CSV table of C-alpha atoms in Angstrom, one decimal:
chain,number,residue,atom,x,y,z
A,27,MET,CA,-7.2,-16.7,-2.3
A,28,HIS,CA,-7.1,-20.2,-2.8
A,29,TYR,CA,-4.6,-22.1,-0.7
A,30,PHE,CA,-2.9,-25.6,-1.0
A,31,VAL,CA,-0.9,-27.6,1.4
A,32,SER,CA,0.2,-31.3,1.5
A,33,ASP,CA,2.6,-33.5,3.7
A,34,ILE,CA,2.0,-32.1,7.1
A,35,HIS,CA,2.4,-35.7,8.5
A,36,LEU,CA,0.8,-34.8,11.8
A,37,GLY,CA,1.7,-37.2,14.5
A,38,SER,CA,5.3,-38.2,13.1
A,39,GLY,CA,8.5,-37.7,15.1
A,40,ASP,CA,9.0,-37.4,18.7
A,41,LYS,CA,6.6,-35.3,20.9
A,42,ALA,CA,8.6,-32.1,20.4
A,43,GLU,CA,8.7,-32.6,16.8
A,44,GLN,CA,5.1,-33.2,16.5
A,45,ARG,CA,4.2,-30.1,18.5
A,46,ARG,CA,6.5,-28.0,16.4
A,47,VAL,CA,5.0,-29.0,13.2
A,48,GLU,CA,1.3,-29.0,14.6
A,49,ARG,CA,2.2,-25.3,15.8
A,50,LEU,CA,3.5,-24.2,12.4
A,51,PHE,CA,0.4,-25.6,10.6
A,52,LEU,CA,-1.8,-23.9,13.1
A,53,ASP,CA,0.0,-20.4,12.6
A,54,PHE,CA,-0.4,-21.0,8.8
A,55,LEU,CA,-4.2,-21.5,9.2
A,56,ALA,CA,-4.5,-18.3,11.4
A,57,LYS,CA,-2.5,-16.5,8.7
A,58,ILE,CA,-5.0,-17.5,5.8
A,59,GLU,CA,-8.1,-17.3,7.6
A,60,GLY,CA,-8.9,-13.6,6.7
A,61,ASP,CA,-8.7,-14.2,3.0
A,62,ALA,CA,-9.0,-17.8,2.3
A,63,GLU,CA,-12.1,-18.8,0.0
A,64,THR,CA,-10.7,-22.4,-0.3
A,65,LEU,CA,-8.1,-24.5,1.4
A,66,PHE,CA,-7.1,-27.9,-0.4
A,67,LEU,CA,-5.3,-30.5,1.9
A,68,VAL,CA,-3.5,-32.5,-0.5
A,69,GLY,CA,-2.8,-35.7,1.1
A,70,ASP,CA,-0.7,-37.1,4.1
A,71,ILE,CA,-2.0,-34.3,6.4
A,72,PHE,CA,-1.8,-37.1,9.0
A,73,ASP,CA,1.1,-39.5,9.1
A,74,PHE,CA,-1.3,-42.4,9.8
A,75,TRP,CA,-5.1,-42.3,9.9
A,76,PHE,CA,-7.1,-45.4,10.0
A,77,GLU,CA,-10.9,-44.8,10.7
A,78,TYR,CA,-13.2,-47.4,12.3
A,79,LYS,CA,-16.9,-47.0,12.4
A,80,GLN,CA,-16.9,-45.7,16.0
A,81,VAL,CA,-13.2,-45.0,16.5
A,82,VAL,CA,-10.6,-42.4,15.0
A,83,PRO,CA,-7.0,-41.9,15.8
A,84,LYS,CA,-6.2,-40.1,19.2
A,85,GLY,CA,-4.9,-36.5,19.0
A,86,PHE,CA,-5.0,-33.6,16.3
A,87,VAL,CA,-7.7,-31.8,18.2
A,88,ARG,CA,-6.2,-28.6,17.7
A,89,VAL,CA,-5.9,-28.8,13.9
A,90,LEU,CA,-9.3,-30.6,13.6
A,91,GLY,CA,-11.0,-27.8,15.6
A,92,ARG,CA,-9.4,-25.0,13.4
A,93,LEU,CA,-10.4,-26.8,10.3
A,94,ALA,CA,-13.8,-27.1,11.5
A,95,GLU,CA,-14.0,-23.3,12.4
A,96,LEU,CA,-12.7,-22.5,8.9
A,97,CYS,CA,-15.6,-24.5,7.5
A,98,ASP,CA,-18.1,-22.9,9.8
A,99,ARG,CA,-16.9,-19.5,8.7
A,100,GLY,CA,-17.9,-20.3,4.9
A,101,VAL,CA,-14.4,-21.2,3.7
A,102,ARG,CA,-14.3,-24.5,1.5
A,103,VAL,CA,-11.9,-26.9,2.8
A,104,VAL,CA,-11.1,-29.9,0.6
A,105,MET,CA,-9.1,-32.9,1.3
A,106,LEU,CA,-7.6,-35.3,-1.2
A,107,THR,CA,-6.1,-38.4,0.5
A,108,GLY,CA,-2.6,-39.5,0.3
A,109,ASN,CA,-1.1,-42.6,0.8
A,110,HIS,CA,-0.7,-42.1,4.8
A,111,ASP,CA,-4.5,-40.9,5.1
A,112,MET,CA,-6.2,-43.1,2.4
A,113,TRP,CA,-8.4,-44.9,5.0
A,114,VAL,CA,-10.5,-41.8,6.1
A,115,GLY,CA,-14.3,-42.5,6.5
A,116,ASN,CA,-17.1,-40.0,7.0
A,117,TYR,CA,-15.6,-38.4,10.2
A,118,LEU,CA,-13.9,-35.5,8.8
A,119,THR,CA,-16.8,-34.7,6.6
A,120,GLU,CA,-19.6,-35.2,9.2
A,121,GLU,CA,-17.5,-33.5,12.2
A,122,CYS,CA,-15.6,-30.9,10.5
A,123,GLY,CA,-17.4,-30.2,7.2
A,124,ILE,CA,-14.4,-31.1,5.0
A,125,GLU,CA,-15.2,-32.0,1.6
A,126,LEU,CA,-13.3,-35.4,0.7
A,127,TYR,CA,-11.9,-37.2,-2.3
A,128,THR,CA,-10.1,-40.1,-2.7
A,129,THR,CA,-8.8,-39.9,-6.3
A,130,PRO,CA,-7.2,-36.9,-8.3
A,131,GLN,CA,-9.7,-34.1,-9.3
A,132,THR,CA,-9.6,-31.3,-11.6
A,133,PHE,CA,-11.1,-27.9,-10.4
A,134,THR,CA,-12.0,-24.6,-12.0
A,135,LEU,CA,-10.7,-21.6,-10.0
A,136,ALA,CA,-10.0,-18.0,-10.8
A,137,GLY,CA,-10.7,-19.0,-14.5
A,138,LYS,CA,-7.8,-21.6,-14.4
A,139,ARG,CA,-8.2,-25.4,-14.5
A,140,LEU,CA,-6.2,-27.2,-12.2
A,141,PHE,CA,-5.4,-30.9,-11.8
A,142,VAL,CA,-4.9,-31.7,-8.1
A,143,ALA,CA,-3.6,-34.9,-6.7
A,144,HIS,CA,-1.4,-36.2,-3.9
A,145,GLY,CA,0.8,-38.0,-6.6
A,146,ASP,CA,0.9,-41.4,-5.1
A,147,ASN,CA,-0.2,-44.5,-7.2
A,148,MET,CA,0.5,-42.4,-10.4
A,149,ASN,CA,2.7,-43.3,-13.2
A,150,ILE,CA,3.8,-46.7,-11.7
A,151,GLN,CA,3.1,-48.9,-14.7
A,152,GLY,CA,6.7,-50.5,-14.4
A,153,LYS,CA,6.7,-50.8,-10.7
A,154,PRO,CA,4.6,-54.2,-10.2
A,155,LEU,CA,5.3,-54.6,-6.5
A,156,LEU,CA,4.3,-51.1,-5.8
A,157,ARG,CA,1.1,-51.5,-7.9
A,158,ALA,CA,0.4,-54.7,-6.0
A,159,MET,CA,0.8,-52.8,-2.7
A,160,ASN,CA,-1.4,-50.0,-3.5
A,161,ALA,CA,-4.2,-52.3,-4.7
A,162,MET,CA,-4.1,-54.1,-1.4
A,163,PHE,CA,-4.0,-51.1,0.8
A,164,ARG,CA,-7.0,-49.6,-1.1
A,165,SER,CA,-8.9,-52.7,-1.1
A,166,LYS,CA,-12.4,-51.9,0.8
A,167,VAL,CA,-12.9,-55.4,1.3
A,168,LEU,CA,-9.4,-55.8,3.4
A,169,ARG,CA,-10.1,-52.6,5.2
A,170,LYS,CA,-13.4,-53.7,6.5
A,171,VAL,CA,-12.0,-56.9,7.4
A,172,ALA,CA,-9.2,-55.4,9.2
A,173,SER,CA,-11.3,-53.2,11.2
A,174,TRP,CA,-13.4,-56.2,12.3
A,175,LEU,CA,-10.5,-58.4,13.3
A,176,ILE,CA,-7.8,-55.9,14.5
A,177,HIS,CA,-7.9,-54.0,17.8
A,178,PRO,CA,-7.4,-50.2,17.1
A,179,ASP,CA,-4.3,-50.1,19.5
A,180,LEU,CA,-2.8,-52.9,17.4
A,181,PHE,CA,-3.6,-51.3,14.1
A,182,MET,CA,-2.3,-47.9,15.2
A,183,ARG,CA,1.0,-49.5,16.2
A,184,PHE,CA,1.4,-51.1,13.0
A,185,GLY,CA,0.5,-48.1,11.0
A,186,GLN,CA,2.9,-45.8,12.8
A,187,TRP,CA,5.7,-48.4,12.2
A,188,TRP,CA,4.5,-48.6,8.4
A,189,SER,CA,4.3,-45.0,8.0
A,190,GLY,CA,7.8,-44.2,9.5
A,191,LYS,CA,9.1,-46.9,7.3
A,192,SER,CA,7.5,-45.5,4.2
A,193,ARG,CA,8.6,-42.0,5.1
A,194,LYS,CA,12.2,-42.8,5.7
A,195,SER,CA,12.4,-44.7,2.4
A,196,HIS,CA,10.9,-41.8,0.5
A,197,ASN,CA,13.4,-39.3,2.1
A,198,ALA,CA,16.3,-41.5,1.2
A,199,ASN,CA,15.9,-40.2,-2.5
A,200,TYR,CA,15.6,-36.5,-1.6
A,201,GLY,CA,16.2,-34.6,-4.9
A,202,ALA,CA,14.7,-32.9,-7.8
A,203,GLU,CA,14.9,-36.2,-9.8
A,204,VAL,CA,12.2,-37.7,-7.8
A,205,LEU,CA,9.8,-35.5,-9.6
A,206,GLU,CA,10.3,-36.8,-12.9
A,207,PRO,CA,7.6,-39.5,-12.8
A,208,LEU,CA,4.8,-37.1,-12.0
A,209,VAL,CA,6.3,-34.2,-14.6
A,210,ASP,CA,6.1,-37.0,-17.3
A,211,TYR,CA,2.5,-37.9,-16.1
A,212,ALA,CA,1.5,-34.1,-16.3
A,213,ALA,CA,3.0,-33.9,-19.8
A,214,LYS,CA,1.0,-36.8,-21.0
A,215,TYR,CA,-2.1,-35.9,-19.5
A,216,GLY,CA,-1.8,-32.2,-20.4
A,217,ALA,CA,-1.5,-33.4,-24.2
A,218,GLU,CA,-5.0,-34.7,-24.1
A,219,HIS,CA,-6.7,-32.6,-21.5
A,220,SER,CA,-7.2,-28.7,-21.1
A,221,VAL,CA,-4.9,-28.0,-17.6
A,222,ASP,CA,-3.4,-24.7,-16.7
A,223,TYR,CA,-1.7,-26.2,-13.6
A,224,PHE,CA,-0.8,-29.4,-11.9
A,225,ILE,CA,-0.5,-29.4,-8.3
A,226,PHE,CA,1.1,-32.5,-6.3
A,227,GLY,CA,2.3,-33.3,-3.0
A,228,HIS,CA,3.9,-36.9,-2.1
A,229,MET,CA,7.5,-36.1,-3.4
A,230,HIS,CA,8.5,-34.1,-0.3
A,231,TYR,CA,10.5,-31.6,-2.5
A,232,ALA,CA,9.0,-28.4,-3.4
A,233,MET,CA,9.4,-26.9,-6.6
A,234,ASP,CA,7.8,-24.9,-9.3
A,235,VAL,CA,8.5,-26.7,-12.7
A,236,THR,CA,7.8,-25.2,-16.1
A,237,ALA,CA,8.5,-28.1,-18.7
A,238,ALA,CA,5.7,-29.2,-21.1
A,239,GLU,CA,3.3,-28.1,-18.4
A,240,ARG,CA,3.4,-25.8,-15.3
A,241,VAL,CA,3.6,-28.4,-12.4
A,242,LEU,CA,3.9,-27.3,-8.9
A,243,PHE,CA,5.0,-29.6,-6.0
A,244,MET,CA,5.0,-29.0,-2.1
A,245,GLY,CA,7.3,-30.1,0.3
A,246,ASP,CA,6.9,-31.9,3.4
A,247,TRP,CA,6.4,-29.7,6.8
A,248,HIS,CA,9.1,-31.5,8.8
A,249,ARG,CA,11.8,-30.3,6.4
A,250,GLN,CA,10.5,-28.0,3.7
A,251,PRO,CA,7.1,-26.5,4.8
A,252,SER,CA,5.4,-24.8,1.9
A,253,TYR,CA,2.3,-23.9,0.3
A,254,ILE,CA,0.6,-22.8,-3.0
A,255,ALA,CA,-1.3,-19.7,-3.2
A,256,LEU,CA,-3.7,-19.0,-6.4
A,257,ASP,CA,-5.4,-15.5,-6.4
A,258,ASN,CA,-8.4,-14.4,-8.2
A,259,ASN,CA,-6.7,-13.2,-11.2
A,260,GLY,CA,-5.4,-16.8,-11.6
A,261,GLU,CA,-1.8,-16.1,-10.8
A,262,ILE,CA,-0.2,-19.0,-8.9
A,263,GLU,CA,2.8,-19.1,-6.7
A,264,LEU,CA,4.7,-21.5,-4.6
A,265,ASN,CA,5.7,-20.2,-1.2
A,266,ILE,CA,8.4,-21.8,1.3
A,267,ILE,CA,7.9,-21.1,4.9
A,268,ASN,CA,10.6,-20.1,7.0
A,269,SER,CA,10.5,-22.4,10.1
């Protein structure tokens, strides 16, 4: 089986909420460990992650340990970064064994072609301010300068504030209509490329959409925990977790 999750947002909320979501995710990892061939982490696994050369964010040891254990057992763990954890470095690969991508990818699994992406920074041509912000946040030069000039404690404080602000703004538009830009993107991309399934996170709204293309969205784990499962016959299913 091949599993997909996104938008865990580990570290967001008060301490009780952080532990609740962490436990929910750990229970999921324990549930799939018996039959998982591949686990895809499709962005925003962390609510904020900024990795210095010798410093990584405090916390998440239970989750990171479990992911490393899955890798050690031969499960392929793949992470595609989202807008909350785009600043990863080599730590997750070197310490945990996670295969890391910072751009959308196409994978062939169980005889099916899957386009997998977090979903941020896509189909935003008509949003110049958002495009400018994305370009700035993804600048390797600015990232390096920030890591030289800003103490980790200060950067984490800023990052947590920014992540919370971004998440609240995102959740204010909570409804199926938020999926339309990525459904449109999938239709245009699918017209020119051979893709069986499109898989996205980012929108915090779980839905299996059959339009011009089969497009599946995963919800966030604070309000709508969900995952996608692809079996070895190529059948795919969106699952909502009762929490």
